[in-house]
Amino acid sequence: MLDSVQSRSISPVFAGRHDELKTLGAALARAALGEPQVLLVGGEAGVGKSRLLDEFLEAAQDAGAVSAVGGCLELGADGLPFAPFATALRMLHRKVGAELTELAAGQEPVLARLLPDLGPVTEEPHGQDSRARLFELTVGLLERLAAGRTVVLALEDLHWADRSTRELLGYLVRSVQGARLVVLMTYRSDDVHRRHPLRPFLAELDRLRSVQRLELARLSEDEVRSQLAGIRGVAEPERELTAEVYARSEGIPFFVEELALSEDAGRLSDSLRDLLLVRVEALSEGAQRVVRLAARNTRVPHALLAVVSGLTEDELIEGLRAAVGANVLVPDEEGEAYRFRHALLREAVLDDLLPGERTRLSRRYAEALEADPGLVAAEERATRLASYWYYARDSAKALPAVLHAALETRARHAYAEQLKLLERALELWDEVSPEERRGLPSQGGLESYPPCGCGDRPEEIELHLVDLLAHAAFAARLDHQWEPALKFVKKGLKVVDETQDPLRAAWFWLERSKLIALAGRGDGRGELTRAHELVHDLPASATHADVLAQVAMWELLHASDLDSMALAERAVVLARQAGAVDVELGARITLCTLRSAKGDSDAWIAELYEIRELAGQRGAHRQMGRACINLCDALEKAGRSAEAVEAGLAGMKDMYGRGLYDAAAFAALNVVESLTSLGEWDRAEQMRQEWKRHAAGSRTGASVALRRAQLALLRGEFELVPELIAAARRYRGRNDGEPQYELPFAAVEMSALWTLGQAPEALDLLERHLALLPLSGQEAYVWQLLVAGARLAGDVAGVPGVPEPRRAEIVARLADAAADLPAEGPLWTPSSRLFAAELACARGLADPVVWAAAAAAYEPLAHPHTLAHIAYRRAEALLAGAPGGGAAARDIAAPLLAEAHATAVRLGAAPLRESVEQLAGRARVPLGRASRPPADPVESLGLTARETDVLRRVAVGRSNREIAEELFIAPKTASVHVSNLMAKLGVSNRGEAAAMAHRLRLFED
């Protein structure tokens, strides 16, 4: 039908893009060898991205490649997901025909969500797991298509991409392997402002080595001259014309074309809108009418435009021919629809319409599509109708259309777009009468949300406002939009009658509890309590079981005295009675975690493995992800760090592929913890950096900062720690009562404070957290605190500002706290042995035997830094004159120090390395076979004899006046010496100087 409408090339000369075209050609050549290529082309509007793409696709076709182009639609803001993939797959289907159908065999019900030509879509449970299957099968289909030929997949106008398209694209880029595939994306860079949703996606792509990014610059004056020559068909355009066009266009090729084809460039308005409309206004009235009709759509099918226009076929073709001939409209790749040659041109035409014209035009499109749904592709139909009726300002028509579109969008697992549509439905709800709301489409089931009891048959189910609010809250939570979700929950609680519908009310309170914790606005306990009260006397149901499981987990995380074990066991029973298998799996995970925390880790770790497999078999991927996170944590606490890394990596990949980004990031941070334990610090930090952008919840955000703070402490970056811990606390917000965060925060922060010369403040922090004990079920974190506390108590002995009676009292409190903890078994033996050794030092007992016991306990764990620290402290005890002292002690200590030093150097553990070197220097012990005994530790710092005397007195808290009196010098001279030695030590105050002297044990004689 479009054969009679031919477009002409405006600029036969492709100016200024030869280097970029060469880069694309090289990528095509590499793809032909089986190496997938991903390229990102950015540039401002009109700079030539589409022309570059056209030239490249022509070259790819000449080379034998099969290409498909899909454009993101501005309509995507209204909820149309995966539009460019759907268009591109349809084009591929038409080009390769039966081959694609054969490759998709057996997967049609899922792939039909993107390519309806494959057949009907079957119903399946909704959630990230279903969407992940869609992602996996789509990538697999493309890989198979590109196994024996080179395939170019071009996706245009990424700045209009909906979130679901971005997520599928991200999955494709990360997952595709061993295929002859080129993925080429374009976007308008001047539209990507600081808060644009594409911005973080681009940043993520930039971090992938497999992605090449090209930024198209504006043309130079010489390149504009070449372009003008080609457009006007002359060897050399007039110098004055070139200068004027270059000045006005500023090197943007699209504007160069507009100016070059204008009858009188000098009379054009400076207004961009006027400039863009010049060519439209030069068309006949009939052609202008067609252009105005087309402006309602980013892409308008010919059949739909024909119906809406009311023109005869000849009149429409005549108008289209004029618009296409003037390069206002262009036929799309499939030859069945039109789009504006440039998005800015469409925007200008649309803005030029009167408000009444837009409303009337939207109605005409809606009525035409309603009368004949076949006018547009099946996957676009519901979204287009929703948009048309909404902008037609017909609420009674718009509400059901929007709900149908929301349901289809949910079926495609595009939750960001579903949320936008549900928000629009809520906006329209009160504008539609109750009579007109009867028969609205149900939105399906939600996790443990109580099913509607309106009737036994689907046609008897009536959608209520409370159900719509539940769906909006659920979609917002899946999309990690906590505040909008809380807003919907709040409205839901106002609408639902707790006395008449306690189960549904309990679901909203449960949802609010989750969101409060995720947003860092509190711990969610009050909301859980209310949910528990509402279901207390009700029979078994998915909601009842879910509430009990959540209460049990809350009690575990907050070390409550409530019998959480009984709650979790009851949740499992209720879920089984209700037939809620996924809820049962979640309750079992909670139960395993509770039992593992009691010490019998091996048995319950085995059950977590089993639950993970069961969840995977059922497709319950959210529960599988949760099982993975808890499994990784349990393995690390049991000292099985390498196994924890393996389990975590497998779970991360699965969760990310199913859109569980925050959960995947949380699992990644558990892996970071285990990698740190294993001494793979660079890999740990690289992984933390890679995954921190996916942290959405308060727990995950806090873990990002905590893991960095722990590594900073180990590397000696002490000054970074306070702010990192402060950042972690900000993430937690008012949800700050969980020992799994509070105790590690304290352990790291107090160690850094002491090193920074704030010993009294470090002890204050320790005492505040000792006051929280005991904490049932949190023994692993309590041991962390006690080990760090005992080390601190030993380090600050004799430090200025730390009275000995106070320090001795803290040591006694530490011993009392440890006496109440389990000390034997795989979870507790290493920590208890290390604590005993640190406590002995804090009591002034240098006993190498307790350090040898700690080494024996940690040896199977393969934690190099901890083992090196133990070796250093054992050597210190030997050299201090404990049993076995003298030459024999030196012979034992020397290899211990050498091993500790080698480990510290390899890891980059500056504090440990310095401590080992200072001890070896004092004892005159070589750190290797060929090395000489280290220099005196004080001399190695570059201090003069007088500065050493001054530092010795600073270390015990002397003032400048007291130092002057003891050394018979003037107070001003003492002040100068203090300033000089602080500069040499690289510290900023006397407290830090004293702390360094004590930490390095410079004056233990």
PDB file of C-alpha atoms in Angstrom, residues 400-563:
ATOM      1  CA  PRO A 400     -11.570  -0.159  31.795  1.00  0.00           C
ATOM      2  CA  ALA A 401      -9.082   0.492  28.988  1.00  0.00           C
ATOM      3  CA  VAL A 402      -6.375   1.459  31.476  1.00  0.00           C
ATOM      4  CA  LEU A 403      -7.109  -1.621  33.619  1.00  0.00           C
ATOM      5  CA  HIS A 404      -6.945  -3.949  30.610  1.00  0.00           C
ATOM      6  CA  ALA A 405      -3.602  -2.370  29.689  1.00  0.00           C
ATOM      7  CA  ALA A 406      -2.341  -2.763  33.272  1.00  0.00           C
ATOM      8  CA  LEU A 407      -3.285  -6.436  33.237  1.00  0.00           C
ATOM      9  CA  GLU A 408      -1.456  -7.032  29.956  1.00  0.00           C
ATOM     10  CA  THR A 409       1.553  -5.087  31.185  1.00  0.00           C
ATOM     11  CA  ARG A 410       1.659  -7.186  34.336  1.00  0.00           C
ATOM     12  CA  ALA A 411       1.467 -10.338  32.216  1.00  0.00           C
ATOM     13  CA  ARG A 412       4.661  -9.136  30.539  1.00  0.00           C
ATOM     14  CA  HIS A 413       6.278  -8.551  33.957  1.00  0.00           C
ATOM     15  CA  ALA A 414       6.751  -4.826  33.303  1.00  0.00           C
ATOM     16  CA  TYR A 415       6.018  -3.542  36.810  1.00  0.00           C
ATOM     17  CA  ALA A 416       7.151   0.057  36.383  1.00  0.00           C
ATOM     18  CA  GLU A 417       4.731   0.488  33.490  1.00  0.00           C
ATOM     19  CA  GLN A 418       1.995  -1.444  35.294  1.00  0.00           C
ATOM     20  CA  LEU A 419       2.351   0.938  38.219  1.00  0.00           C
ATOM     21  CA  LYS A 420       1.923   3.996  36.002  1.00  0.00           C
ATOM     22  CA  LEU A 421      -1.258   2.543  34.543  1.00  0.00           C
ATOM     23  CA  LEU A 422      -2.641   1.611  37.964  1.00  0.00           C
ATOM     24  CA  GLU A 423      -1.934   5.151  39.170  1.00  0.00           C
ATOM     25  CA  ARG A 424      -3.929   6.410  36.198  1.00  0.00           C
ATOM     26  CA  ALA A 425      -6.752   3.987  37.065  1.00  0.00           C
ATOM     27  CA  LEU A 426      -6.856   5.286  40.631  1.00  0.00           C
ATOM     28  CA  GLU A 427      -6.992   8.825  39.276  1.00  0.00           C
ATOM     29  CA  LEU A 428     -10.020   7.894  37.156  1.00  0.00           C
ATOM     30  CA  TRP A 429     -11.808   5.759  39.754  1.00  0.00           C
ATOM     31  CA  ASP A 430     -13.945   8.462  41.382  1.00  0.00           C
ATOM     32  CA  GLU A 431     -14.772  10.017  38.007  1.00  0.00           C
ATOM     33  CA  VAL A 432     -16.663   6.853  37.049  1.00  0.00           C
ATOM     34  CA  SER A 433     -20.032   5.979  38.599  1.00  0.00           C
ATOM     35  CA  PRO A 434     -20.469   2.745  40.600  1.00  0.00           C
ATOM     36  CA  GLU A 435     -22.789   1.400  37.907  1.00  0.00           C
ATOM     37  CA  GLU A 436     -20.160   1.978  35.232  1.00  0.00           C
ATOM     38  CA  ARG A 437     -17.493   0.324  37.410  1.00  0.00           C
ATOM     39  CA  ARG A 438     -19.338  -2.992  37.431  1.00  0.00           C
ATOM     40  CA  GLY A 439     -17.594  -5.576  35.321  1.00  0.00           C
ATOM     41  CA  LEU A 440     -14.159  -3.975  35.454  1.00  0.00           C
ATOM     42  CA  PRO A 441     -11.407  -6.514  34.731  1.00  0.00           C
ATOM     43  CA  SER A 442      -9.899  -8.299  37.735  1.00  0.00           C
ATOM     44  CA  GLN A 443      -6.161  -7.754  38.142  1.00  0.00           C
ATOM     45  CA  GLY A 444      -5.295 -11.308  39.259  1.00  0.00           C
ATOM     46  CA  GLY A 445      -3.817 -12.689  42.480  1.00  0.00           C
ATOM     47  CA  LEU A 446      -1.059 -11.294  44.705  1.00  0.00           C
ATOM     48  CA  GLU A 447       1.217 -13.380  46.936  1.00  0.00           C
ATOM     49  CA  SER A 448      -0.726 -13.955  50.177  1.00  0.00           C
ATOM     50  CA  TYR A 449      -3.366 -11.301  49.452  1.00  0.00           C
ATOM     51  CA  PRO A 450      -6.809 -12.776  50.217  1.00  0.00           C
ATOM     52  CA  PRO A 451      -8.673 -13.688  47.023  1.00  0.00           C
ATOM     53  CA  CYS A 452     -11.894 -11.836  46.380  1.00  0.00           C
ATOM     54  CA  GLY A 453     -14.900 -13.674  47.800  1.00  0.00           C
ATOM     55  CA  CYS A 454     -17.405 -12.057  45.477  1.00  0.00           C
ATOM     56  CA  GLY A 455     -18.275 -15.260  43.667  1.00  0.00           C
ATOM     57  CA  ASP A 456     -17.061 -18.657  42.582  1.00  0.00           C
ATOM     58  CA  ARG A 457     -16.756 -17.878  38.878  1.00  0.00           C
ATOM     59  CA  PRO A 458     -14.322 -15.384  37.305  1.00  0.00           C
ATOM     60  CA  GLU A 459     -17.188 -13.389  35.808  1.00  0.00           C
ATOM     61  CA  GLU A 460     -18.606 -12.890  39.330  1.00  0.00           C
ATOM     62  CA  ILE A 461     -15.442 -11.297  40.663  1.00  0.00           C
ATOM     63  CA  GLU A 462     -15.883  -7.582  41.083  1.00  0.00           C
ATOM     64  CA  LEU A 463     -12.904  -5.259  41.294  1.00  0.00           C
ATOM     65  CA  HIS A 464     -13.012  -2.996  44.331  1.00  0.00           C
ATOM     66  CA  LEU A 465     -10.947   0.075  45.114  1.00  0.00           C
ATOM     67  CA  VAL A 466      -9.131  -1.781  47.919  1.00  0.00           C
ATOM     68  CA  ASP A 467      -8.030  -4.480  45.453  1.00  0.00           C
ATOM     69  CA  LEU A 468      -6.749  -1.832  43.057  1.00  0.00           C
ATOM     70  CA  LEU A 469      -4.773  -0.226  45.885  1.00  0.00           C
ATOM     71  CA  ALA A 470      -3.293  -3.614  46.809  1.00  0.00           C
ATOM     72  CA  HIS A 471      -2.153  -4.181  43.241  1.00  0.00           C
ATOM     73  CA  ALA A 472      -0.644  -0.703  43.058  1.00  0.00           C
ATOM     74  CA  ALA A 473       1.218  -1.221  46.342  1.00  0.00           C
ATOM     75  CA  PHE A 474       2.495  -4.611  45.184  1.00  0.00           C
ATOM     76  CA  ALA A 475       3.658  -3.287  41.806  1.00  0.00           C
ATOM     77  CA  ALA A 476       5.400  -0.357  43.497  1.00  0.00           C
ATOM     78  CA  ARG A 477       7.213  -2.702  45.897  1.00  0.00           C
ATOM     79  CA  LEU A 478       8.358  -4.936  43.055  1.00  0.00           C
ATOM     80  CA  ASP A 479       9.629  -1.796  41.347  1.00  0.00           C
ATOM     81  CA  HIS A 480      11.478  -0.725  44.547  1.00  0.00           C
ATOM     82  CA  GLN A 481       9.387   2.436  44.910  1.00  0.00           C
ATOM     83  CA  TRP A 482       8.841   2.344  48.661  1.00  0.00           C
ATOM     84  CA  GLU A 483       7.184   5.720  49.210  1.00  0.00           C
ATOM     85  CA  PRO A 484       4.495   5.349  46.515  1.00  0.00           C
ATOM     86  CA  ALA A 485       3.847   1.835  47.825  1.00  0.00           C
ATOM     87  CA  LEU A 486       3.379   3.191  51.354  1.00  0.00           C
ATOM     88  CA  LYS A 487       0.964   5.776  50.006  1.00  0.00           C
ATOM     89  CA  PHE A 488      -1.186   3.060  48.433  1.00  0.00           C
ATOM     90  CA  VAL A 489      -1.074   0.941  51.593  1.00  0.00           C
ATOM     91  CA  LYS A 490      -2.156   3.910  53.690  1.00  0.00           C
ATOM     92  CA  LYS A 491      -5.136   4.483  51.406  1.00  0.00           C
ATOM     93  CA  GLY A 492      -5.943   0.770  51.484  1.00  0.00           C
ATOM     94  CA  LEU A 493      -6.059   0.764  55.285  1.00  0.00           C
ATOM     95  CA  LYS A 494      -8.459   3.696  55.179  1.00  0.00           C
ATOM     96  CA  VAL A 495     -10.728   1.920  52.734  1.00  0.00           C
ATOM     97  CA  VAL A 496     -10.808  -1.571  54.263  1.00  0.00           C
ATOM     98  CA  ASP A 497     -13.052  -2.268  57.269  1.00  0.00           C
ATOM     99  CA  GLU A 498     -10.975  -4.220  59.798  1.00  0.00           C
ATOM    100  CA  THR A 499     -14.035  -5.594  61.572  1.00  0.00           C
ATOM    101  CA  GLN A 500     -15.648  -6.871  58.389  1.00  0.00           C
ATOM    102  CA  ASP A 501     -12.525  -7.859  56.492  1.00  0.00           C
ATOM    103  CA  PRO A 502      -9.704  -8.562  59.017  1.00  0.00           C
ATOM    104  CA  LEU A 503      -7.725 -10.806  56.666  1.00  0.00           C
ATOM    105  CA  ARG A 504      -7.417  -8.182  53.939  1.00  0.00           C
ATOM    106  CA  ALA A 505      -6.613  -5.534  56.564  1.00  0.00           C
ATOM    107  CA  ALA A 506      -3.909  -7.806  57.972  1.00  0.00           C
ATOM    108  CA  TRP A 507      -2.377  -8.088  54.490  1.00  0.00           C
ATOM    109  CA  PHE A 508      -2.122  -4.306  54.236  1.00  0.00           C
ATOM    110  CA  TRP A 509      -0.544  -4.060  57.717  1.00  0.00           C
ATOM    111  CA  LEU A 510       1.931  -6.792  56.738  1.00  0.00           C
ATOM    112  CA  GLU A 511       2.768  -4.954  53.510  1.00  0.00           C
ATOM    113  CA  ARG A 512       3.236  -1.727  55.437  1.00  0.00           C
ATOM    114  CA  SER A 513       5.629  -3.454  57.844  1.00  0.00           C
ATOM    115  CA  LYS A 514       7.787  -4.672  54.955  1.00  0.00           C
ATOM    116  CA  LEU A 515       7.822  -1.253  53.301  1.00  0.00           C
ATOM    117  CA  ILE A 516       8.596   0.632  56.526  1.00  0.00           C
ATOM    118  CA  ALA A 517      11.688  -1.530  57.024  1.00  0.00           C
ATOM    119  CA  LEU A 518      12.748  -1.355  53.372  1.00  0.00           C
ATOM    120  CA  ALA A 519      12.474   2.431  53.372  1.00  0.00           C
ATOM    121  CA  GLY A 520      14.397   2.792  56.647  1.00  0.00           C
ATOM    122  CA  ARG A 521      11.460   4.539  58.292  1.00  0.00           C
ATOM    123  CA  GLY A 522      11.246   2.189  61.257  1.00  0.00           C
ATOM    124  CA  ASP A 523      11.485  -1.459  62.245  1.00  0.00           C
ATOM    125  CA  GLY A 524       7.911  -2.357  61.223  1.00  0.00           C
ATOM    126  CA  ARG A 525       7.126  -4.038  64.568  1.00  0.00           C
ATOM    127  CA  GLY A 526       3.993  -2.060  65.324  1.00  0.00           C
ATOM    128  CA  GLU A 527       2.535  -2.873  61.935  1.00  0.00           C
ATOM    129  CA  LEU A 528       3.359  -6.571  62.353  1.00  0.00           C
ATOM    130  CA  THR A 529       1.753  -6.609  65.766  1.00  0.00           C
ATOM    131  CA  ARG A 530      -1.470  -5.212  64.347  1.00  0.00           C
ATOM    132  CA  ALA A 531      -1.460  -7.765  61.530  1.00  0.00           C
ATOM    133  CA  HIS A 532      -0.893 -10.531  64.084  1.00  0.00           C
ATOM    134  CA  GLU A 533      -3.798  -9.319  66.205  1.00  0.00           C
ATOM    135  CA  LEU A 534      -6.115  -9.324  63.207  1.00  0.00           C
ATOM    136  CA  VAL A 535      -5.356 -12.937  62.147  1.00  0.00           C
ATOM    137  CA  HIS A 536      -4.976 -14.371  65.651  1.00  0.00           C
ATOM    138  CA  ASP A 537      -8.328 -16.157  65.848  1.00  0.00           C
ATOM    139  CA  LEU A 538      -8.809 -16.758  62.132  1.00  0.00           C
ATOM    140  CA  PRO A 539      -8.535 -20.150  60.399  1.00  0.00           C
ATOM    141  CA  ALA A 540      -5.548 -21.210  58.316  1.00  0.00           C
ATOM    142  CA  SER A 541      -4.846 -19.067  55.272  1.00  0.00           C
ATOM    143  CA  ALA A 542      -1.890 -17.872  53.229  1.00  0.00           C
ATOM    144  CA  THR A 543      -2.175 -14.446  54.859  1.00  0.00           C
ATOM    145  CA  HIS A 544      -2.249 -15.907  58.384  1.00  0.00           C
ATOM    146  CA  ALA A 545       0.821 -18.068  57.723  1.00  0.00           C
ATOM    147  CA  ASP A 546       2.678 -15.195  56.081  1.00  0.00           C
ATOM    148  CA  VAL A 547       2.049 -12.926  59.060  1.00  0.00           C
ATOM    149  CA  LEU A 548       3.369 -15.525  61.529  1.00  0.00           C
ATOM    150  CA  ALA A 549       6.473 -16.192  59.417  1.00  0.00           C
ATOM    151  CA  GLN A 550       7.206 -12.472  59.200  1.00  0.00           C
ATOM    152  CA  VAL A 551       6.751 -12.021  62.977  1.00  0.00           C
ATOM    153  CA  ALA A 552       9.129 -14.927  63.630  1.00  0.00           C
ATOM    154  CA  MET A 553      11.774 -13.421  61.342  1.00  0.00           C
ATOM    155  CA  TRP A 554      11.393 -10.021  62.977  1.00  0.00           C
ATOM    156  CA  GLU A 555      11.916 -11.554  66.414  1.00  0.00           C
ATOM    157  CA  LEU A 556      15.045 -13.323  65.174  1.00  0.00           C
ATOM    158  CA  LEU A 557      16.538 -10.171  63.644  1.00  0.00           C
ATOM    159  CA  HIS A 558      15.829  -8.103  66.762  1.00  0.00           C
ATOM    160  CA  ALA A 559      16.827 -10.755  69.345  1.00  0.00           C
ATOM    161  CA  SER A 560      13.445 -10.643  71.045  1.00  0.00           C
ATOM    162  CA  ASP A 561      12.550 -12.848  73.986  1.00  0.00           C
ATOM    163  CA  LEU A 562       9.417 -14.010  72.166  1.00  0.00           C
ATOM    164  CA  ASP A 563       9.413 -17.693  71.163  1.00  0.00           C
TER     165      ASP A 563
END
